[in-house]
Coordinates of C-alpha atoms in Angstrom, one line a residue:
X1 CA -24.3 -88.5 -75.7
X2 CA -21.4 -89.3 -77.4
X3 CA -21.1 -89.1 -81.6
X4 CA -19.1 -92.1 -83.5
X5 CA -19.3 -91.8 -87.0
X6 CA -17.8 -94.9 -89.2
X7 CA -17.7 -95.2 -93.2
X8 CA -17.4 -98.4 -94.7
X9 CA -16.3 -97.7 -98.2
X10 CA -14.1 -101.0 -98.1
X11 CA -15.1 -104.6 -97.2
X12 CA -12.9 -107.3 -96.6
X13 CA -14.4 -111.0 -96.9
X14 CA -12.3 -114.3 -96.6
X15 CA -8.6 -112.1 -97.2
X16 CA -10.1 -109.8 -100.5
X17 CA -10.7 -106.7 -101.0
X18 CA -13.7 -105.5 -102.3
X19 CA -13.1 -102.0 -103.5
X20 CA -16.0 -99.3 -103.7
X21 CA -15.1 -98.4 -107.6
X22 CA -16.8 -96.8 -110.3
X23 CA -18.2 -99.7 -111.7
X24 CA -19.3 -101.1 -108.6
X25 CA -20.8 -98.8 -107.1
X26 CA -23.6 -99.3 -109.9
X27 CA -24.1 -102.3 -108.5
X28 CA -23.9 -101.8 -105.0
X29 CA -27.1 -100.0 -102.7
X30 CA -25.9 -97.6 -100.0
X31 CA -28.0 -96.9 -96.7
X32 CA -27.2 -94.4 -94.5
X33 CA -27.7 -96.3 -90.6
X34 CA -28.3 -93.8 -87.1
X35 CA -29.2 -95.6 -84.0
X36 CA -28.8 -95.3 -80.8
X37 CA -26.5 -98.2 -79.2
X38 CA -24.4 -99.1 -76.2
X39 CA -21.4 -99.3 -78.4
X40 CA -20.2 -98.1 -82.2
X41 CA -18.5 -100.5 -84.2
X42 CA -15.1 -99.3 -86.3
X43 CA -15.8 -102.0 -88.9
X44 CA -18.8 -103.0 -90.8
X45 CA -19.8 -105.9 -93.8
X46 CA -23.2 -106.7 -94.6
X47 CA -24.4 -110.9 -95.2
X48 CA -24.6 -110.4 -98.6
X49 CA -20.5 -110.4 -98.8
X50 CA -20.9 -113.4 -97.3
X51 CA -23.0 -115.5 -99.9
X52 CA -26.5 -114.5 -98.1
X53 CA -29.5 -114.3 -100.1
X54 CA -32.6 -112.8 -98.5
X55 CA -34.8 -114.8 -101.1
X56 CA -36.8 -116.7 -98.1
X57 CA -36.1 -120.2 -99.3
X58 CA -32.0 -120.2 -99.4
X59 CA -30.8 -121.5 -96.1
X60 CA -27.9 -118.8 -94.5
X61 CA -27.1 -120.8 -91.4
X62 CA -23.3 -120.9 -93.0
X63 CA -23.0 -117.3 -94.2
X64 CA -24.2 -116.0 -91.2
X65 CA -21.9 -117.8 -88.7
X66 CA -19.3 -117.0 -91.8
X67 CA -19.7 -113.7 -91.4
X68 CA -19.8 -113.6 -87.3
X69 CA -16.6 -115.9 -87.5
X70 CA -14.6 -113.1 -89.9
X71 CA -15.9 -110.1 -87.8
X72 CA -14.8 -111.7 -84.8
X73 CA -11.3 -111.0 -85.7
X74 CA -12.0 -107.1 -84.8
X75 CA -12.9 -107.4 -81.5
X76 CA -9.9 -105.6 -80.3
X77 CA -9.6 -103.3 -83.0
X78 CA -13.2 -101.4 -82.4
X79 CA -15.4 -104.5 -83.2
X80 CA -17.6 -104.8 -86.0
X81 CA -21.2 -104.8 -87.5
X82 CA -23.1 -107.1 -89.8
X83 CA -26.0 -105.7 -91.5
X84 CA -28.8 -107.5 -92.9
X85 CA -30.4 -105.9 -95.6
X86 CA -33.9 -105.6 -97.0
X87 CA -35.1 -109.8 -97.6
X88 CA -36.9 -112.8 -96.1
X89 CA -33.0 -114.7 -94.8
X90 CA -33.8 -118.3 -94.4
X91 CA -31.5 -119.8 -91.3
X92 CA -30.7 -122.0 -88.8
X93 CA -28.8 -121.4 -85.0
X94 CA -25.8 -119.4 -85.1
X95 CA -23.6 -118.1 -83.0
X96 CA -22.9 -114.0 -82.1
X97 CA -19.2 -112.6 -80.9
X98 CA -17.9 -110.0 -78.0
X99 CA -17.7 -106.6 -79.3
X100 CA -20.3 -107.5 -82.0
X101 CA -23.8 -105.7 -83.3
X102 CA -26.1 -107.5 -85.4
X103 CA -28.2 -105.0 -87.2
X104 CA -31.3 -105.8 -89.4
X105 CA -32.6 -103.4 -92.0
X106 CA -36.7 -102.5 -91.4
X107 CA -37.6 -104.8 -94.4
X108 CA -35.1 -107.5 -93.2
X109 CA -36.7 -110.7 -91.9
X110 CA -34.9 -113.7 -90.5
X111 CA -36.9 -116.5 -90.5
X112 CA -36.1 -119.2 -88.5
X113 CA -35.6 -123.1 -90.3
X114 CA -38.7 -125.3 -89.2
X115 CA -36.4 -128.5 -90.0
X116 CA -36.4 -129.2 -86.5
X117 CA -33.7 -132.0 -87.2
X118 CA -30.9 -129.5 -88.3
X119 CA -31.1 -128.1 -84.6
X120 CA -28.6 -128.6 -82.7
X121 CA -29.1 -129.7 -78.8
X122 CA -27.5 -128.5 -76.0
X123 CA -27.2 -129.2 -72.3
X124 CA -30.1 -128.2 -70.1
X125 CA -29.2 -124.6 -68.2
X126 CA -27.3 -125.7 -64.7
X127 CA -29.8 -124.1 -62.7
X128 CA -32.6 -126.1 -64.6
X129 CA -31.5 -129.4 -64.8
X130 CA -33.7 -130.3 -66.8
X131 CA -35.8 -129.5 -70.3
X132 CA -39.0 -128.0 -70.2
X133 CA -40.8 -129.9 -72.7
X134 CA -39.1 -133.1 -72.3
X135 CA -36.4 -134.3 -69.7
X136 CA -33.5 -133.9 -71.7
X137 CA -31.5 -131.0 -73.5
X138 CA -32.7 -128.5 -75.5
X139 CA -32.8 -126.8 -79.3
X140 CA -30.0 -124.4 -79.4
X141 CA -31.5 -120.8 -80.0
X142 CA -31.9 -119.1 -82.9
X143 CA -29.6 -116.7 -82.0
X144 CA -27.3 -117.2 -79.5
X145 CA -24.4 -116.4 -77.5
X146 CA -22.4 -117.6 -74.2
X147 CA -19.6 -115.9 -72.3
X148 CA -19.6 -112.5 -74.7
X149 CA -19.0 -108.5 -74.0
X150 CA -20.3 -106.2 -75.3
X151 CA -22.7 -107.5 -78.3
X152 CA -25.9 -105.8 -79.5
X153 CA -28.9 -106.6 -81.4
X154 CA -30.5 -103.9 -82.6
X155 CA -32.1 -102.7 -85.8
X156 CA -34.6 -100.3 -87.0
X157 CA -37.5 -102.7 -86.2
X158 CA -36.2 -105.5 -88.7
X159 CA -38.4 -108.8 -87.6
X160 CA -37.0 -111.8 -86.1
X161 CA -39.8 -114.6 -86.9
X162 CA -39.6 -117.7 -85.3
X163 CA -42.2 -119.8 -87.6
X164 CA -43.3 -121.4 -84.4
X165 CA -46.1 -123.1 -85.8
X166 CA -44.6 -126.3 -86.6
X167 CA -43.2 -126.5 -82.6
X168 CA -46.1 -125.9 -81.4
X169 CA -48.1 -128.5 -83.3
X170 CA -44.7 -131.1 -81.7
X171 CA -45.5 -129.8 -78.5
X172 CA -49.3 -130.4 -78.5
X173 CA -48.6 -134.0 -80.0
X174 CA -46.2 -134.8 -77.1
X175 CA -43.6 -135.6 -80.2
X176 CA -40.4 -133.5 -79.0
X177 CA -37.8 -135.1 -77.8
X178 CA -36.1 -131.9 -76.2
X179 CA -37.2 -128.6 -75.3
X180 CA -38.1 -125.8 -77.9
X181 CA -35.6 -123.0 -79.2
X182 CA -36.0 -119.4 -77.8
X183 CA -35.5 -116.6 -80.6
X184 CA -32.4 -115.3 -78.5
X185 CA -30.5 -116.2 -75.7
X186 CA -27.4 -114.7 -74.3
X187 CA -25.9 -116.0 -71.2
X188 CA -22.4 -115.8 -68.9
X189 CA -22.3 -112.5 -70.1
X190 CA -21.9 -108.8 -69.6
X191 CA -23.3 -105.7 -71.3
X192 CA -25.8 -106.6 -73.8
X193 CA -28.2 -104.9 -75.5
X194 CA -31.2 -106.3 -78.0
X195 CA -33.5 -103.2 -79.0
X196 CA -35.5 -102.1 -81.8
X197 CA -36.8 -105.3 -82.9
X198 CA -40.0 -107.0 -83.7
X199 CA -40.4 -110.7 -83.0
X200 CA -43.0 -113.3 -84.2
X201 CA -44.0 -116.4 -83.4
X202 CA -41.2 -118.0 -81.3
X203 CA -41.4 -121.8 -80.7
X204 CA -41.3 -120.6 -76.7
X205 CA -40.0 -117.7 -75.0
X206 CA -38.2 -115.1 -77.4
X207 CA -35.9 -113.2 -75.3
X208 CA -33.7 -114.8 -73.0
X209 CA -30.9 -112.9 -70.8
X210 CA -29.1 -115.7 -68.2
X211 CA -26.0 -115.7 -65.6
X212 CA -25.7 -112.3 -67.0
X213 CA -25.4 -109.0 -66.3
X214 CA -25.7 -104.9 -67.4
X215 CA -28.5 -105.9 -69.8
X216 CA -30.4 -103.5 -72.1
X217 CA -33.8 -104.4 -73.5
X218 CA -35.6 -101.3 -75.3
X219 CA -38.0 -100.8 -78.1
X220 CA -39.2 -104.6 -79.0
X221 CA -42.4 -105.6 -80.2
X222 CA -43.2 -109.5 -79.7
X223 CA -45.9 -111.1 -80.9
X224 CA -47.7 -114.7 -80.9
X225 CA -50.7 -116.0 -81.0
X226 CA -52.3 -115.3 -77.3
X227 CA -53.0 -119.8 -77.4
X228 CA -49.2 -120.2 -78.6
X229 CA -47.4 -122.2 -75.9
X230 CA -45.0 -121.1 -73.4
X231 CA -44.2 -118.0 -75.8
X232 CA -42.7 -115.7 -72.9
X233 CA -42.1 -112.1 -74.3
X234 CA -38.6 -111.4 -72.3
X235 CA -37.3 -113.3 -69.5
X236 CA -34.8 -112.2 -67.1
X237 CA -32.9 -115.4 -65.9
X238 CA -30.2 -115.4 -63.0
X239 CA -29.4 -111.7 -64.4
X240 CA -28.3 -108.3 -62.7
X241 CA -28.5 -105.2 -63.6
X242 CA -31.2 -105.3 -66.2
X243 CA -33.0 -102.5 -68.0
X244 CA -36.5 -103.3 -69.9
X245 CA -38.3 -100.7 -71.5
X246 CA -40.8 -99.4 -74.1
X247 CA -41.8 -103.1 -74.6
X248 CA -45.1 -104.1 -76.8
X249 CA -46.2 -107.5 -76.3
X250 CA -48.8 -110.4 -76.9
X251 CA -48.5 -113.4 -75.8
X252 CA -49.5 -116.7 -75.1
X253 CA -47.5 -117.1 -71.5
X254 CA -46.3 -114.5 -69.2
X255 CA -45.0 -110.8 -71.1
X256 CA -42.2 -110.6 -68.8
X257 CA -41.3 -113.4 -66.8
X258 CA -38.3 -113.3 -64.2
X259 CA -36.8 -116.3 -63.1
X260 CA -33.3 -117.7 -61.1
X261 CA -34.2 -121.4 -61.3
X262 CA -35.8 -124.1 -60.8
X263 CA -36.0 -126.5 -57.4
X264 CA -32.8 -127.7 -55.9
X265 CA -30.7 -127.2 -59.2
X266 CA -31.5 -123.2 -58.6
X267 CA -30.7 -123.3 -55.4
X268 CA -27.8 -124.9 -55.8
X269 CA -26.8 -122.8 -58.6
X270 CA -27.8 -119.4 -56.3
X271 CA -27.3 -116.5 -58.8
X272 CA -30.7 -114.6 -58.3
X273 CA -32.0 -111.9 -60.3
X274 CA -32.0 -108.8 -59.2
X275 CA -31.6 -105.0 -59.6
X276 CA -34.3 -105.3 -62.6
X277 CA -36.2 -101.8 -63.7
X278 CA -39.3 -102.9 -66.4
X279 CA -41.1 -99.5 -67.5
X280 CA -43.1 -99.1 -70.2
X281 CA -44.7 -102.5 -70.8
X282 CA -48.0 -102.8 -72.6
X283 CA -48.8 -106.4 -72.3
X284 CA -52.1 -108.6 -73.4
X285 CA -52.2 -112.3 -72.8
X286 CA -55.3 -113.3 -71.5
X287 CA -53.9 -116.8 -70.0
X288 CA -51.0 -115.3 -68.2
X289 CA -49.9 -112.2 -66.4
X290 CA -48.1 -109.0 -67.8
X291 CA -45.4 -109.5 -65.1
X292 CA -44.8 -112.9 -63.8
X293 CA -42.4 -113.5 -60.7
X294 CA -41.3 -117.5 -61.1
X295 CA -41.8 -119.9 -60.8
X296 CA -38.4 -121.1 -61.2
X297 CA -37.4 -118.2 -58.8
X298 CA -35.0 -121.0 -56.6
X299 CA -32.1 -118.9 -57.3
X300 CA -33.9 -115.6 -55.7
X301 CA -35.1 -112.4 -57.0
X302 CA -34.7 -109.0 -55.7
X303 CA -34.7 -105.2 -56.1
X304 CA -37.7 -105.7 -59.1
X305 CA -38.5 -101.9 -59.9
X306 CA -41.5 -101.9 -62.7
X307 CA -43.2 -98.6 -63.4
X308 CA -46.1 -97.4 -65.9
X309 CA -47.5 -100.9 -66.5
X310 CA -50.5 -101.1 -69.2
X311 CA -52.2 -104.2 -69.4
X312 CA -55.5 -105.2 -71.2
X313 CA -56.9 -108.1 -71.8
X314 CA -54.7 -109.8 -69.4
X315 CA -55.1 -113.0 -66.8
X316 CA -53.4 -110.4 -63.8
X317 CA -50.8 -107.7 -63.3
X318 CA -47.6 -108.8 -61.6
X319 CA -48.0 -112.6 -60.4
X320 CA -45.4 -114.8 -57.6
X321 CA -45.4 -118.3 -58.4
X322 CA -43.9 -120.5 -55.9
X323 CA -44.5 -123.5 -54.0
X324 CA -43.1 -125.7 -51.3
X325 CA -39.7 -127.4 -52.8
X326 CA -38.7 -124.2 -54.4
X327 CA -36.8 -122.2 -51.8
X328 CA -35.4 -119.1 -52.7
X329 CA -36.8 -115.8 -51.9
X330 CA -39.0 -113.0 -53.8
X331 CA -38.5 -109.8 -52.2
X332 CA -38.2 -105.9 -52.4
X333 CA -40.5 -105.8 -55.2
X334 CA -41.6 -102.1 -56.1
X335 CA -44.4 -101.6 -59.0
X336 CA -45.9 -98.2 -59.6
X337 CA -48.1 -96.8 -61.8
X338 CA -50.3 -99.5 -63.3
X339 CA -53.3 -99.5 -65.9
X340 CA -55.3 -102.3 -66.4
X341 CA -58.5 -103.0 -68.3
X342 CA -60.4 -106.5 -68.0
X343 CA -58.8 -108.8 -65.9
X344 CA -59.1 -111.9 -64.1
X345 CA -57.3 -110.8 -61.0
X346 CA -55.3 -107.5 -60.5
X347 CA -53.1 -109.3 -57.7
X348 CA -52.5 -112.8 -58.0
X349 CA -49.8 -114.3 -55.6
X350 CA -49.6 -118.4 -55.7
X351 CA -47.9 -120.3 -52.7
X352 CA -49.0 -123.9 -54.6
X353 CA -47.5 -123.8 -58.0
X354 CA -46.6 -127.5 -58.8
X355 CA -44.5 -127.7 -61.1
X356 CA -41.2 -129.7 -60.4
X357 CA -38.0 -130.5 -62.4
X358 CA -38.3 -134.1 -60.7
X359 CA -39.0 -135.8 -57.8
X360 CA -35.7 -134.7 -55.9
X361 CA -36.6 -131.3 -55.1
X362 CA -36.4 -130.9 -51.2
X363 CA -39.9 -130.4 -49.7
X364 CA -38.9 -128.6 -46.7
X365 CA -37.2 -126.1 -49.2
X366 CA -40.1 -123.1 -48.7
X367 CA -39.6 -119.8 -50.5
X368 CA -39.2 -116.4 -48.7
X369 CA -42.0 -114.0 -50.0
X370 CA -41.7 -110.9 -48.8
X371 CA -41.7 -107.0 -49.0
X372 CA -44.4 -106.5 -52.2
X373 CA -45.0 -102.9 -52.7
X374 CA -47.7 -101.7 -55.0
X375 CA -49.1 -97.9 -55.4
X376 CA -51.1 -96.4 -57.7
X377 CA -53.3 -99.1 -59.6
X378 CA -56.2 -98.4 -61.7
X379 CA -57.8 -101.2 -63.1
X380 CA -61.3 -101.6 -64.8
X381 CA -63.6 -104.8 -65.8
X382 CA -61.5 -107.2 -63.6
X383 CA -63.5 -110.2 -62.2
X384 CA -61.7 -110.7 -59.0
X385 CA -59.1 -107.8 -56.9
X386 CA -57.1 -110.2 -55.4
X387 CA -56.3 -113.6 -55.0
X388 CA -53.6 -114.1 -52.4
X389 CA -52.2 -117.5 -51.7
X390 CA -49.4 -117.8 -49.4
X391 CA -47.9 -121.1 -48.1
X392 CA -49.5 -122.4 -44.7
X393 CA -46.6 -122.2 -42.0
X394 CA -45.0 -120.2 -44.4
X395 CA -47.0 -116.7 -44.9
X396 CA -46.3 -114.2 -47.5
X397 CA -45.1 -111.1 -45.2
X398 CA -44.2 -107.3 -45.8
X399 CA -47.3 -106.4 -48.7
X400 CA -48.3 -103.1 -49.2
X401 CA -50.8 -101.4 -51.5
X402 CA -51.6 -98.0 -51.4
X403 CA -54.1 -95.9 -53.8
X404 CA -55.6 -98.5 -56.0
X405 CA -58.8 -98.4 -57.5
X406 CA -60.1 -101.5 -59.0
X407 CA -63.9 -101.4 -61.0
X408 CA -65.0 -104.8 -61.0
X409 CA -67.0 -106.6 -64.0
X410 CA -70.5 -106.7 -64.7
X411 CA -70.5 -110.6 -63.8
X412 CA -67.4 -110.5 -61.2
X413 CA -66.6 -112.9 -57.9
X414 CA -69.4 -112.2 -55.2
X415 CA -66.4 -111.9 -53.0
X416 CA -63.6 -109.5 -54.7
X417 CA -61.0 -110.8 -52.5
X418 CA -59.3 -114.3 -51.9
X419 CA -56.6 -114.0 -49.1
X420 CA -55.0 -117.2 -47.4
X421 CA -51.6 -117.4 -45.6
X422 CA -50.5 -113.6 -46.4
X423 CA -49.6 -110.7 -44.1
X424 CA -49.5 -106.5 -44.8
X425 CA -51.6 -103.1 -44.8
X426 CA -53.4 -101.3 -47.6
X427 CA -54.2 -97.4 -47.6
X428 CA -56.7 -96.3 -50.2
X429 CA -57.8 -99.5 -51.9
X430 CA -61.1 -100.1 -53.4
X431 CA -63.0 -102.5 -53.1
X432 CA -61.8 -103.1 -49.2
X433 CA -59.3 -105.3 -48.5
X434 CA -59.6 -108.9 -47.3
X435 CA -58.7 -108.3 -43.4
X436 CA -55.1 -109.7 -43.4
X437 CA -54.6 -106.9 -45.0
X438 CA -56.1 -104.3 -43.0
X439 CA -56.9 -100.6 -44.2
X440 CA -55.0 -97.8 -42.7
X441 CA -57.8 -95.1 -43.7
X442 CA -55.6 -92.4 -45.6
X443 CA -53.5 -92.7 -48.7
X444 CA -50.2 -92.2 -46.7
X445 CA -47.6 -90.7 -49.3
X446 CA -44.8 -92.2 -47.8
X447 CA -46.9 -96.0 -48.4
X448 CA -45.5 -98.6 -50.4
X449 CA -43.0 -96.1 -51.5
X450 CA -40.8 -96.1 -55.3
X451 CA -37.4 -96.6 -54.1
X452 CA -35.8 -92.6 -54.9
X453 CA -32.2 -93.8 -55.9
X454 CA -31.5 -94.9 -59.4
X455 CA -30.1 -98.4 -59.8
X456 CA -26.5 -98.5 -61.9
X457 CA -28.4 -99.9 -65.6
X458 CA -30.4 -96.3 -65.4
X459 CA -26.8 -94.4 -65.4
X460 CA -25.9 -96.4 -68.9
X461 CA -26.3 -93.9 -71.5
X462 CA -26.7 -95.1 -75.5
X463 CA -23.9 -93.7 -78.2
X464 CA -25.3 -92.1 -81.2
X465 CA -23.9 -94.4 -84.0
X466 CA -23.8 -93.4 -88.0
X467 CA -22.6 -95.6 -90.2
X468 CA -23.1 -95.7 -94.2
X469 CA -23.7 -99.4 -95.9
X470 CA -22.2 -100.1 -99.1
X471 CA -23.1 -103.4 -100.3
X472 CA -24.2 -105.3 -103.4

């Protein structure tokens, strides 16, 4: 670990000086900062030097992109922080910087605006191309970021609330012209990190990585009401080299959902994800799975490592969505180590998901399934094992599951498993496997092996940073 210790007795706001004096410092609240980040900052303002005011009803949109604007100029001299203090901070979209940290206080909440007509739109993502919710752009996010190094979200569990309600009801009335806002979403970039934070009620999904790479996720609690739409905890998009850990979340989609695209603009777009390591999730949505894979998976994903998976109350553990028109490829997926208590299905793969971004996708575009590794699985109260859809013509190939233990619920399926189109072994499974996936009688060690070598996101190690805050 390395030790970086700035001071920030002087802050500089539009060309003056603000000098830590005698009389000011009566006026002015120090806090002492230590966190743990991928980068220390030699330069640091809070948004109050900016105008902010953390009174929940005074918009900030201005003094926070004010403040990211003047920061910005210290990107090549050490970078800088902006700290947001104790306060309910009112704001609309803005925009972060390279070499950059936001950092919110534990009493600091940014609440997003609900005046859905002071959001900007932007293009639909390339590899989309298309909405959503609605065939056309979308609402900028609430915090956001394109073609940055080095910038860092982080906090010691300040809340980021979205105030989603008012999307939502939109949404359900069919009324939005464009598709929702995410809480964050950084893309073209490299070496991010968003940690320590604690996110409510996001119009739809609230972490968004994409076309980017050497990501660190760690420490966030998300939360939404388990019937909120599309309110994805953290999804990996097009993204390499990702690292999510220590995650709490409830949902009303998917917890985690990795993605690369969607129909012939993914494919054509062809930046999978891959070399992803998830550890540490505790997940409950009980419409959606802790660990989705797609469906907008066009682009491919590979090398998905997830470890030490808790999920309760959940529709299924780790899910593939495809269909036919995607294309693209799922493959080398590796999860060890899951708990799960009352499920729908422990295994859920899905060869017919349906969903298109219109009717030009290629239907003899058929995805590549292939090389699903589970081991050590424990689940309890779960209505069905398995349900296993693959694509006729087009089989799911390579699965393996070795030492899993599923009790099934009081009123569960007659028949525990559902397996169509699918091909693999099992060692050590109860209840037996459906017989595409025959038994090989022993809990081989060796099965459905962990991959042993670290992937190059593990080897990034976190700077102890220590700042002191002087600010009014």
């Amino acid at each position: 670990m390395m030790m970086r210790a700035a001071v920030l007795l002087l802050v500089l706001v539009g060309g003056v000086t603000i000098s830590d004096s005698v009389e000011s410092r009566k006026s002015r609240t120090l806090e002492t900062l230590d966190y743990s980040a991928i980068s220390c900052r030699a330069h640091s303002a809070s948004i109050v030097d900016f105008g902010g005011v953390g009174d929940g009803a005074t918009l900030n949109t201005g003094a926070f992109q004010q403040a990211v604007d003047h920061l910005s100029q210290y990107a090549s001299d050490g970078g800088a922080q902006l700290f947001v203090p104790a306060g309910k901070w009112l704001t609309g979209s803005f925009n972060l910087t390279s070499h950059f940290t936001l950092y919110l206080h534990k009493d600091a909440v940014l609440l997003a605006s609900q005046d859905i007509k002071s959001w900007a739109v932007v293009d639909p993502l390339p590899s989309y191309g298309h909405g959503r919710d609605a065939a056309g752009g979308r609402y900028i996010s609430l915090i956001f970021g394109t073609n940055l190094t080095d910038v860092i979200v982080t906090g010691e569990n300040g809340t980021i609330d979205g105030q989603g309600d008012v999307w939502w009801q939109q949404f359900h009335k069919k009324k939005l012209k464009y598709t929702r806002p995410y809480l964050i979403e950084i893309m073209h970039s490299d070496t991010i990190q968003i940690s320590n934070l604690t996110f409510l009620n996001s119009p739809s999904w609230n972490v968004h990585p994409v076309y980017s790479r050497n990501v660190i996720i760690q420490g966030l609690t998300i939360l939404a009401p388990v019937t909120s739409p599309n309110t994805d905890g953290i999804n990996p998009d097009s993204c390499t080299n990702t690292r999510i850990e220590d995650t709490y979340i409830v949902s009303g989609d998917d917890c985690i959902a990795v993605k690369s695209g969607w129909d012939e603009y993914g494919i054509s777009y062809g930046m999978p994800t891959r070399q992803l390591v998830i550890r540490r999730l505790t997940c409950i949505s009980p419409y959606s799975a802790a660990i989705a894979l797609g469906s907008e998976m066009s682009g491919g994903i590979e090398d998905v490592r997830a470890q030490d998976i808790t999920a309760i109350n959940t529709e299924s553990g780790v899910r593939i969505k495809t269909g036919v028109g995607r294309g693209g490829y799922v493959r080398d997926v590796y999860v060890k180590g899951m708990n799960l208590h009352t499920m729908k299905w422990v295994f859920w793969m899905t060869g017919n998901y349906g969903s298109h971004a219109d009717d030009h996708y290629d239907p003899n575009a058929m995805p590549e399934i292939k090389g699903i590794n589970y081991r050590d699985v424990v689940a309890n109260n779960a209505t069905m094992a398995a349900r296993l859809e693959g694509i006729a013509g087009d089989p799911f190939t390579g699965i393996c599951m070795s030492n899993v233990t599923i009790g099934l619920a009081a009123k569960a399926k007659k028949y525990p498993w559902t397996c169509t189109d699918v091909q693999g072994v099992t060692g050590g499974v109860v209840p037996p496997p459906c017989p595409l996936l025959p038994e090989q009688g022993v809990k081989e060690e060796g099965m459905c092996d962990f991959p042993a070598d670290t992937l190059p996101i593990d080897n990034v190690e976190l700077q102890t940073c220590s700042y002191q805050m002087n600010y009014f």
